[in-house]
PDB file of C-alpha atoms in Angstrom:
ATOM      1  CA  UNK A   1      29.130  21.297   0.731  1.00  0.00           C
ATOM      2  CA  UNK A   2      30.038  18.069   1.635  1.00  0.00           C
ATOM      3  CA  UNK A   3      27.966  15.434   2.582  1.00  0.00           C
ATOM      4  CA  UNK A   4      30.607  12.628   4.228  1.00  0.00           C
ATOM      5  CA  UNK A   5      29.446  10.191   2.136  1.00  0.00           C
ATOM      6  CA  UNK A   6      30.683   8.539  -0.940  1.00  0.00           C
ATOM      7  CA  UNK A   7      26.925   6.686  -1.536  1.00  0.00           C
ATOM      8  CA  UNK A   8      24.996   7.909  -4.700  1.00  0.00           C
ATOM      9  CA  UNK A   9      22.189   9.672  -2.832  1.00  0.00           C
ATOM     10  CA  UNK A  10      18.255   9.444  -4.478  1.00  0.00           C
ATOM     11  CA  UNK A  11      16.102  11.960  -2.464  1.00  0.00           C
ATOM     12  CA  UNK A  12      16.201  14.934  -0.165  1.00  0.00           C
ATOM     13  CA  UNK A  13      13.376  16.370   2.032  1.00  0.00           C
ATOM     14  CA  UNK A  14      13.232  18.308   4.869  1.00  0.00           C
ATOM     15  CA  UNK A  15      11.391  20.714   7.780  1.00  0.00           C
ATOM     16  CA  UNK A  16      13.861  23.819   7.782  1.00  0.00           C
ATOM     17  CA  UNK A  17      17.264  24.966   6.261  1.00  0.00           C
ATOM     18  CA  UNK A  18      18.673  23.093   9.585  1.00  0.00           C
ATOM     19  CA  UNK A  19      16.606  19.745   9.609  1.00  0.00           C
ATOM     20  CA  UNK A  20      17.351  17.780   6.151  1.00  0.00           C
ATOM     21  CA  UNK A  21      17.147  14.011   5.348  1.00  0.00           C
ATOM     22  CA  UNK A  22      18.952  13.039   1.934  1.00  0.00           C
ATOM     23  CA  UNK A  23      18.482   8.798   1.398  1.00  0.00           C
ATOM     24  CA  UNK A  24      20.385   6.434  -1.193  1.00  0.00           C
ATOM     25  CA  UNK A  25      22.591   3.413  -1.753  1.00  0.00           C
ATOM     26  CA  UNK A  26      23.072   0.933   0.921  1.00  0.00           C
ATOM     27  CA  UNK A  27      20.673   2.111   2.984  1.00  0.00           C
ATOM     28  CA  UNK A  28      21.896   6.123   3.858  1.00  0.00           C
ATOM     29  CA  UNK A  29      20.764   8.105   5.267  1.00  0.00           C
ATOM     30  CA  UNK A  30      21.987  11.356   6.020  1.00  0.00           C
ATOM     31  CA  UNK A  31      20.705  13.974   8.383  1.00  0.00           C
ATOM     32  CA  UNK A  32      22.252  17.758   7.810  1.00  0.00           C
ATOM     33  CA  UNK A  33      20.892  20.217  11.041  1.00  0.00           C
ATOM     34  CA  UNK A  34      21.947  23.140   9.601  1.00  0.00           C
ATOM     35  CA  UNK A  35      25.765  23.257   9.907  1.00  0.00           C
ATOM     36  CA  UNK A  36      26.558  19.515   8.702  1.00  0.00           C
ATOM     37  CA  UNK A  37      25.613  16.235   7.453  1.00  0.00           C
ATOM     38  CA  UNK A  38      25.807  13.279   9.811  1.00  0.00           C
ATOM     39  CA  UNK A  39      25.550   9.628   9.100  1.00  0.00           C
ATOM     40  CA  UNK A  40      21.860   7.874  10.706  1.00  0.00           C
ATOM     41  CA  UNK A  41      21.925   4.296  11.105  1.00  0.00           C
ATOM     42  CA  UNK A  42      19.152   3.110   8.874  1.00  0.00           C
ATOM     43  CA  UNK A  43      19.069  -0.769   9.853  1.00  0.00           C
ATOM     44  CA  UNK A  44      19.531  -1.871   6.010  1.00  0.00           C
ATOM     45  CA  UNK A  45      21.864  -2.069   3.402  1.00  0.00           C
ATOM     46  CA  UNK A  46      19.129  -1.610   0.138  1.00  0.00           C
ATOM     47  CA  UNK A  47      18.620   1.536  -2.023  1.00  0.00           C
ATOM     48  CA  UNK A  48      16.610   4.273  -0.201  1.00  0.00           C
ATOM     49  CA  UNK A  49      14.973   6.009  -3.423  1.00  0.00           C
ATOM     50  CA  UNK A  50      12.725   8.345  -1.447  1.00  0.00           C
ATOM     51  CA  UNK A  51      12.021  10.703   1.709  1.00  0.00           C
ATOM     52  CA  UNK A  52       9.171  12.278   3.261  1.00  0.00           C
ATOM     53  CA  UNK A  53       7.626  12.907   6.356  1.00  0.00           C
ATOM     54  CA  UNK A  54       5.062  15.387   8.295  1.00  0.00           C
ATOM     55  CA  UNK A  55       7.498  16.706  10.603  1.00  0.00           C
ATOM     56  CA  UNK A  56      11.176  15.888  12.302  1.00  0.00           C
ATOM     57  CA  UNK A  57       9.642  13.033  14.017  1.00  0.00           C
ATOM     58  CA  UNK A  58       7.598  11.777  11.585  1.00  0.00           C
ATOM     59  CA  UNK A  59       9.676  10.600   8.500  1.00  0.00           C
ATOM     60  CA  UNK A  60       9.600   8.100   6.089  1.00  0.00           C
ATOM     61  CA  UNK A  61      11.938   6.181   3.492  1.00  0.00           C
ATOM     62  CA  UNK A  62      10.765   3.997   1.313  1.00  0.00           C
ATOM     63  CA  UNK A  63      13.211   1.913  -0.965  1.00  0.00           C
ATOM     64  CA  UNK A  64      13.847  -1.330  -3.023  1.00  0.00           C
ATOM     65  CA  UNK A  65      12.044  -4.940  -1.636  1.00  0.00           C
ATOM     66  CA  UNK A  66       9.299  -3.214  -0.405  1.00  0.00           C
ATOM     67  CA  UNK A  67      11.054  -1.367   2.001  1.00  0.00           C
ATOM     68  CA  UNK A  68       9.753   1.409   4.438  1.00  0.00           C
ATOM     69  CA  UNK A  69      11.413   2.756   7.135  1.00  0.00           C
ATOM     70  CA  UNK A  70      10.003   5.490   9.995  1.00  0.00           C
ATOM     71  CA  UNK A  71      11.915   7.761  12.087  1.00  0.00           C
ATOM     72  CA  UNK A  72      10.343   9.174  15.280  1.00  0.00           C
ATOM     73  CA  UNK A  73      12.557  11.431  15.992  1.00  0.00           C
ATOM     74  CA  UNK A  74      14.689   9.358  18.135  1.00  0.00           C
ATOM     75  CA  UNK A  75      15.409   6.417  15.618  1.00  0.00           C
ATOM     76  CA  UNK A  76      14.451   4.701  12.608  1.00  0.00           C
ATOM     77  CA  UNK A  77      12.679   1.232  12.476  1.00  0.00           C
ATOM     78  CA  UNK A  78      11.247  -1.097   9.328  1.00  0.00           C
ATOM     79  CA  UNK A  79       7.669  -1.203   8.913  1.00  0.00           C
ATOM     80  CA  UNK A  80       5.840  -4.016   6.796  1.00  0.00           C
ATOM     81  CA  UNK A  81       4.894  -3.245   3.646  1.00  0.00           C
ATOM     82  CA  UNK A  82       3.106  -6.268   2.716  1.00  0.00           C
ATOM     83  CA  UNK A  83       4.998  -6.081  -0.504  1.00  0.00           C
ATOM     84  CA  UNK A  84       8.383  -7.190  -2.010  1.00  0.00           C
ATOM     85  CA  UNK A  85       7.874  -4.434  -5.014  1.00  0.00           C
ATOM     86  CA  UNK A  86      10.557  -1.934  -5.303  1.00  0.00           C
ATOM     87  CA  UNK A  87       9.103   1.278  -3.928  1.00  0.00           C
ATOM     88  CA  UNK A  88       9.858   4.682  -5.691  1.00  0.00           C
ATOM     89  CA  UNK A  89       8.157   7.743  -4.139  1.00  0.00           C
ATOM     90  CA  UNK A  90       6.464   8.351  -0.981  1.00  0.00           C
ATOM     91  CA  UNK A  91       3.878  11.227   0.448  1.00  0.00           C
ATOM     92  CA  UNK A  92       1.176  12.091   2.211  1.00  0.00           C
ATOM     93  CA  UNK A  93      -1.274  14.527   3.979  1.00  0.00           C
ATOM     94  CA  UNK A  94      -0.785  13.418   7.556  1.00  0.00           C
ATOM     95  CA  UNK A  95       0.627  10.882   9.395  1.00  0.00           C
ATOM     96  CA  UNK A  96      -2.507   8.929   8.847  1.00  0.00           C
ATOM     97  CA  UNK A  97      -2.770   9.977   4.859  1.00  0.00           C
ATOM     98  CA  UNK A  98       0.864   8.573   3.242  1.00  0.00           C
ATOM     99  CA  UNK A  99       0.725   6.850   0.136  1.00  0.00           C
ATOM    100  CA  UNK A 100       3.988   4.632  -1.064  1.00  0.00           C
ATOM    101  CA  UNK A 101       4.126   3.944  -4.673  1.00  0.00           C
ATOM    102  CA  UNK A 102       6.585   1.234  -6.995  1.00  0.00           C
ATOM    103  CA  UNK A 103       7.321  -1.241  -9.245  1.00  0.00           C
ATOM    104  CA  UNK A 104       4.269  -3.007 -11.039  1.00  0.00           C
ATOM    105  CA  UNK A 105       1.941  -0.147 -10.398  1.00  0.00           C
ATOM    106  CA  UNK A 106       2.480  -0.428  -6.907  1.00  0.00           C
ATOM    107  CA  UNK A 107       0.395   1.646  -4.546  1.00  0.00           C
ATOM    108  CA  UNK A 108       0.402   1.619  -0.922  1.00  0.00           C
ATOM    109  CA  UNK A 109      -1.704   3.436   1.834  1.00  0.00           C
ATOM    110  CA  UNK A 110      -0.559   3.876   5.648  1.00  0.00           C
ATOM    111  CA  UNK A 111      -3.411   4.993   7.459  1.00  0.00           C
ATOM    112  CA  UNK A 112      -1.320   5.758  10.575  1.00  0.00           C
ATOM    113  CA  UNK A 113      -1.577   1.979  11.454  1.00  0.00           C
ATOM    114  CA  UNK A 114      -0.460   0.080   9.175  1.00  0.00           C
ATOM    115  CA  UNK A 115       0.338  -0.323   4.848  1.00  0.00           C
ATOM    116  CA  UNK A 116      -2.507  -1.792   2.735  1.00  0.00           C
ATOM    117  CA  UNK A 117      -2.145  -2.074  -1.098  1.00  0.00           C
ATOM    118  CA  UNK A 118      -4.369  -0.130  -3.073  1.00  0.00           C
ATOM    119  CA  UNK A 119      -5.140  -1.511  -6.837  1.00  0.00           C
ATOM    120  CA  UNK A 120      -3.347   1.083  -9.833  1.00  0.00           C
ATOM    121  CA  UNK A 121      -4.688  -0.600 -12.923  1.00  0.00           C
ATOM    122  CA  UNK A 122      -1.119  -0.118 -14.050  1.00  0.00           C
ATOM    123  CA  UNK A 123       2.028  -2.578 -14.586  1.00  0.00           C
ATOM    124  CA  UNK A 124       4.275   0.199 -15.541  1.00  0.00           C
ATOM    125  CA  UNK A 125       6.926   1.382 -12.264  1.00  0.00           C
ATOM    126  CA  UNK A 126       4.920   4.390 -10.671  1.00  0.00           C
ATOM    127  CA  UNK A 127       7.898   7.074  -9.788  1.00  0.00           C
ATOM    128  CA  UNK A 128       5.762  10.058  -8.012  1.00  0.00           C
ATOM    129  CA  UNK A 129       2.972  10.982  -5.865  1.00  0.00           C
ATOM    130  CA  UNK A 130       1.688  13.913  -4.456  1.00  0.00           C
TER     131      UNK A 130
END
C-alpha cells in the first residue's frame, strides 16, 4: 500500500480500519480513511515520533523540541509543552488523563487543560508509556 510519502514515518495509531494517523519526519502526518492515505498539514517541519488520541477528534503528536500537536477533528494546532526535551511516546486514559514522555526522563501530564511536568527520577530518554 502506498502511503504518498517519501518521509521515514515513526508511529501509527488509529480508531478503525478506515480512520489511521501514521506521524514522522518533517512534521507528517498522514491520515488513511480506509481507501487511502492523504497528506494533513501539521504546522511544523520537526520529527513527529508518536500518535495517540481518544477518538478521531481527539489526537495527539508529540515530537522533537518539546513538541505536541492536537487535532480536533477539523485541524491540528501546537500546544505548549513547557519543555524543549525531545518527546518520544504519548498516551492516556481520557482526554483529561495523557501523559507525554522524552528525553532526560521527561514526563508530562495534560489534564485536559494544559501540560505540567511530572518528576521521573530518571536522566535516561523514556521511549513508552501506557
Amino acid at each position: 500500500m502506498e502511503s504518498g510519502t517519501s518521509e521515514s514515518l515513526y508511529a501509527v495509531w488509529g480508531t478503525s480500519s478506515s480512520d489511521v494517523y501514521a506521524v514522522g519526519y518533517n512534521g507528517t502526518i498522514l491520515h488513511y480513511d480506509g481507501a487511502e492515505w492523504g497528506a494533513m498539514p501539521s504546522g511544523t517541519d520537526v520529527r513527529l515520533n508518536a500518535v495517540w488520541g481518544t477518538s478521531s477528534s481527539d489526537v495527539y503528536a508529540v515530537g522533537y523540541n518539546g513538541t505536541i500537536l492536537h487535532y480536533d477533528g477539523t485541524e491540528w494546532s501546537a500546544m505548549t509543552s513547557g519543555t524543549g526535551e525531545s518527546l518520544y511516546a504519548v498516551w492516556g486514559t481520557s482526554s483529561s488523563d495523557v501523559y507525554a514522555v522524552g528525553y532526560n526522563g521527561t514526563i508530562l501530564h495534560h489534564d485536559g487543560s494544559e501540560w505540567s511536568p511530572m518528576a521521573s527520577g530518571k536522566t535516561n530518554q523514556l521511549r513508552g508509556v501506557g
